[in-house]
Amino acid sequence: MLTLYEIDMNFKLYSFDIFDTLVTRRMASPSGIFILMQEIIKNNYNFSEFLRHNFYEIRKEAEALVRRKHFELYNTREITFEDIYENIATNYNLDKNQIDFLKNLEIDTEIKNLVLMPNFDQLLDYIQKNKNIILISDMYYSSSQLRYILVHLHPIFSKIKIYSSGEFATSKATGGLYSKIKELEGVDYKDWIHFGDNIHSDIKVAEKMGITTERVKPQKLNSYQNFLLRSEYSYISELVIGSSKLACLDSNNEKFVFGATIGGPLLYNYVDWILSQSIERKFKNLYFVARDGYILKLIADEIIKNKNLNIKTKYIYGSRKAWRVPTESSYEYLIKRIFKEYDYRITFNLIAYRLNVPIDNLLNLCGYKYPDRKLNHKERLYFTEKFLKDEKIKEFILGENESRYELLRKYLTQEIDFNKDIVFVDMHGSGWTQHVLSDLISKFNPTVIHTFYFTNYSMERKDNSLLYSYILSERYQDLIIELFSKSFDGQTIGYKEENNKIIPILECQNGSMMRKWGLADYINGVLAYTNAIMKTEKINDVSVNIQDIYFCFINYYRAGLDYRTASILASIPYSRIGNENAVKYCAKKIHTLKLLVSFLLCQKPKLELDGFPHISYVLSSKHSKKLQNFLCKYSTLQKFLFNIYYSRNQKSFKATIFGHNIDFSKLLWRIK
């Protein structure tokens, strides 16, 4: 197909559709203008309460009704702007002043929310080459009304001839408007080229009449955006989706679009809330914690610059591993939390990794031989007590961490202004890393630290560590939010001193995994949305910051996730705990055979325990989904059919077969 810049320049007439070809709205749909108008007039008491709260539906239905009546009376569905408002005036007893106000409001709202599209540059190019240009629109606005609207975008529109279906009572869709233009312009169809986005009225009908056409690829809403419109149809969703569309006008890069349509709206609202809270609480400095804070800081810097806020931001390197340093004051708290937080996933390798001690020394002190074996409930209770009461173990752990604490203290002193409020920004967590950090800081600088979270699943309170959560509802606490705020850095695993400066030690220092994934494109998409929505908010004097945007995404993720989005999410390098050097992706499909094997071995699939099951489910085959649904519906079936319990330590081997309990323990150990 020809592109706009490759069109043969010998046509006698060049016509352009207007909406979604040369200009587009800052809304998800054309009718979004009406719902924004309703938001504007809801406090205008010159109108009845009914009209103020129902204008969106009234305006839509009035247009549909007038079109239907015109078809019955005049065999045409083409109407004028005046026809629509005459119907509203008649049905809702509005006088001329009220109708004029609404008509002017609609046109003014259109003007504020129209944006030139990239194709406009080609129109200017044709004009500079003295081509015969006209504009054609299947629209209820007259040509003079359209011109009045368009000249606010560019003065060139004052010089271009405009044909509107409303004025001629016929349209492009029926071919009648093309015929009328042929007659008025005195041009043959073969000498005419038309540009437009509508596959029927701009392309098929025009081609059938002999007009050369070039389709402008329309912007389509993705599955999530359509879900958002259906779930929370308001001016907020219209503006959010419209801003995403604007951000993507110049890019169809997959990761860019992902950032502009999903990541951007989620993260922008969170950062906007943080800055609003900071203003209310008089916080002047925000420390964005690696790595979740990386993109958040970029968004914050854009908002601060745009709104001229008196807030400074700084990116600070930290992590659970780097900041949960055992000291005399934090030791008991740390030990209890480690065994509790990692629960069934805990091994001695993980304990050693989190406590920053050599695994062999720890095993010897604890009298244990299996570094990779997951501890059962009784073992976790036993070793929790042993770690707390055995002074040799405690002395060993604290000794191994003395230098780490000193480096951490120096790093914090180097990076943080302790004369002002200490305010950290993070994404998702329990908050106990901040609690441990607050105790460490209090040893050399008694102060209170504050931490903002998108979601915080603990909210455990400490007097010197205050936590603030954007999302309070436990129903919507979900690890998925961490996938949207990544960085090029690996995890901070500690600190070192170089040239009299403390610098972080990073896992995966080159950030190659996230670069390969396309993080740079994703970030550009997030920031493009950030700038688009800020401009939209300013133009319309509104705020889009409602939690429903996030709630809607979580509902979509858990119930209606599409395959394309699931694939993008699944490909994001991610690890909940431990070393990340071997991490490749956060989720993958569950194979039917592996699911069956897990069932027969009385195990849960690993992905169901450690991954993102909603993503894995969408990626799985049809047969795997059916088996997963069956096993979920009949979750107790396996235990009834057969269930095996084996313990080497307790010399126990038992089985349940068709509801009957059988103990093979004596037989098994007698054979051994």
PDB file of N, CA, C and O in Angstrom, residues 70 86 180 213 259 342 409-410 491 513 565 639 657 660:
ATOM      1  N   HIS A  70     -35.378  11.701  10.787  1.00  0.00           N
ATOM      2  CA  HIS A  70     -35.027  12.212   9.456  1.00  0.00           C
ATOM      3  C   HIS A  70     -35.063  11.103   8.414  1.00  0.00           C
ATOM      4  O   HIS A  70     -35.428  11.340   7.256  1.00  0.00           O
ATOM      5  N   GLU A  86     -32.421  21.393  18.957  1.00  0.00           N
ATOM      6  CA  GLU A  86     -33.855  21.713  18.894  1.00  0.00           C
ATOM      7  C   GLU A  86     -34.664  20.600  19.543  1.00  0.00           C
ATOM      8  O   GLU A  86     -35.635  20.853  20.269  1.00  0.00           O
ATOM      9  N   LYS A 180     -21.891  14.703  -5.110  1.00  0.00           N
ATOM     10  CA  LYS A 180     -22.144  16.138  -5.047  1.00  0.00           C
ATOM     11  C   LYS A 180     -20.853  16.931  -5.225  1.00  0.00           C
ATOM     12  O   LYS A 180     -20.816  17.948  -5.945  1.00  0.00           O
ATOM     13  N   THR A 213      -7.808   5.842  -3.264  1.00  0.00           N
ATOM     14  CA  THR A 213      -7.880   6.081  -1.813  1.00  0.00           C
ATOM     15  C   THR A 213      -6.572   5.701  -1.129  1.00  0.00           C
ATOM     16  O   THR A 213      -5.787   4.900  -1.647  1.00  0.00           O
ATOM     17  N   GLY A 259       3.522   0.692  27.760  1.00  0.00           N
ATOM     18  CA  GLY A 259       3.774   1.716  28.771  1.00  0.00           C
ATOM     19  C   GLY A 259       2.762   2.836  28.737  1.00  0.00           C
ATOM     20  O   GLY A 259       2.325   3.334  29.779  1.00  0.00           O
ATOM     21  N   TYR A 342       9.038 -15.695  54.516  1.00  0.00           N
ATOM     22  CA  TYR A 342       9.307 -16.621  53.424  1.00  0.00           C
ATOM     23  C   TYR A 342       8.640 -17.970  53.613  1.00  0.00           C
ATOM     24  O   TYR A 342       8.625 -18.789  52.703  1.00  0.00           O
ATOM     25  N   ARG A 409      25.598   2.729  57.038  1.00  0.00           N
ATOM     26  CA  ARG A 409      25.503   3.987  57.781  1.00  0.00           C
ATOM     27  C   ARG A 409      26.175   5.124  57.000  1.00  0.00           C
ATOM     28  O   ARG A 409      25.619   6.216  56.867  1.00  0.00           O
ATOM     29  N   LYS A 410      27.332   4.844  56.454  1.00  0.00           N
ATOM     30  CA  LYS A 410      28.050   5.867  55.694  1.00  0.00           C
ATOM     31  C   LYS A 410      27.284   6.249  54.424  1.00  0.00           C
ATOM     32  O   LYS A 410      27.224   7.422  54.048  1.00  0.00           O
ATOM     33  N   GLN A 491      19.534  -5.830  41.542  1.00  0.00           N
ATOM     34  CA  GLN A 491      19.257  -5.620  42.962  1.00  0.00           C
ATOM     35  C   GLN A 491      20.498  -5.085  43.675  1.00  0.00           C
ATOM     36  O   GLN A 491      21.618  -5.490  43.387  1.00  0.00           O
ATOM     37  N   MET A 513      19.199  -7.587  30.973  1.00  0.00           N
ATOM     38  CA  MET A 513      17.914  -8.280  30.845  1.00  0.00           C
ATOM     39  C   MET A 513      16.785  -7.303  30.534  1.00  0.00           C
ATOM     40  O   MET A 513      15.981  -7.525  29.634  1.00  0.00           O
ATOM     41  N   THR A 565      -1.354  -9.091  26.072  1.00  0.00           N
ATOM     42  CA  THR A 565      -0.885  -8.443  27.299  1.00  0.00           C
ATOM     43  C   THR A 565      -0.247  -9.456  28.241  1.00  0.00           C
ATOM     44  O   THR A 565       0.775  -9.171  28.872  1.00  0.00           O
ATOM     45  N   LYS A 639      -6.941 -35.788  47.049  1.00  0.00           N
ATOM     46  CA  LYS A 639      -6.751 -36.293  48.409  1.00  0.00           C
ATOM     47  C   LYS A 639      -7.609 -37.518  48.680  1.00  0.00           C
ATOM     48  O   LYS A 639      -7.249 -38.383  49.473  1.00  0.00           O
ATOM     49  N   ILE A 657      -5.692 -43.972  49.805  1.00  0.00           N
ATOM     50  CA  ILE A 657      -6.132 -44.483  48.508  1.00  0.00           C
ATOM     51  C   ILE A 657      -7.634 -44.727  48.581  1.00  0.00           C
ATOM     52  O   ILE A 657      -8.109 -45.537  49.387  1.00  0.00           O
ATOM     53  N   HIS A 660      -9.071 -44.589  51.964  1.00  0.00           N
ATOM     54  CA  HIS A 660      -8.541 -45.502  52.977  1.00  0.00           C
ATOM     55  C   HIS A 660      -7.105 -45.118  53.327  1.00  0.00           C
ATOM     56  O   HIS A 660      -6.270 -44.936  52.437  1.00  0.00           O
TER      57      HIS A 660
END
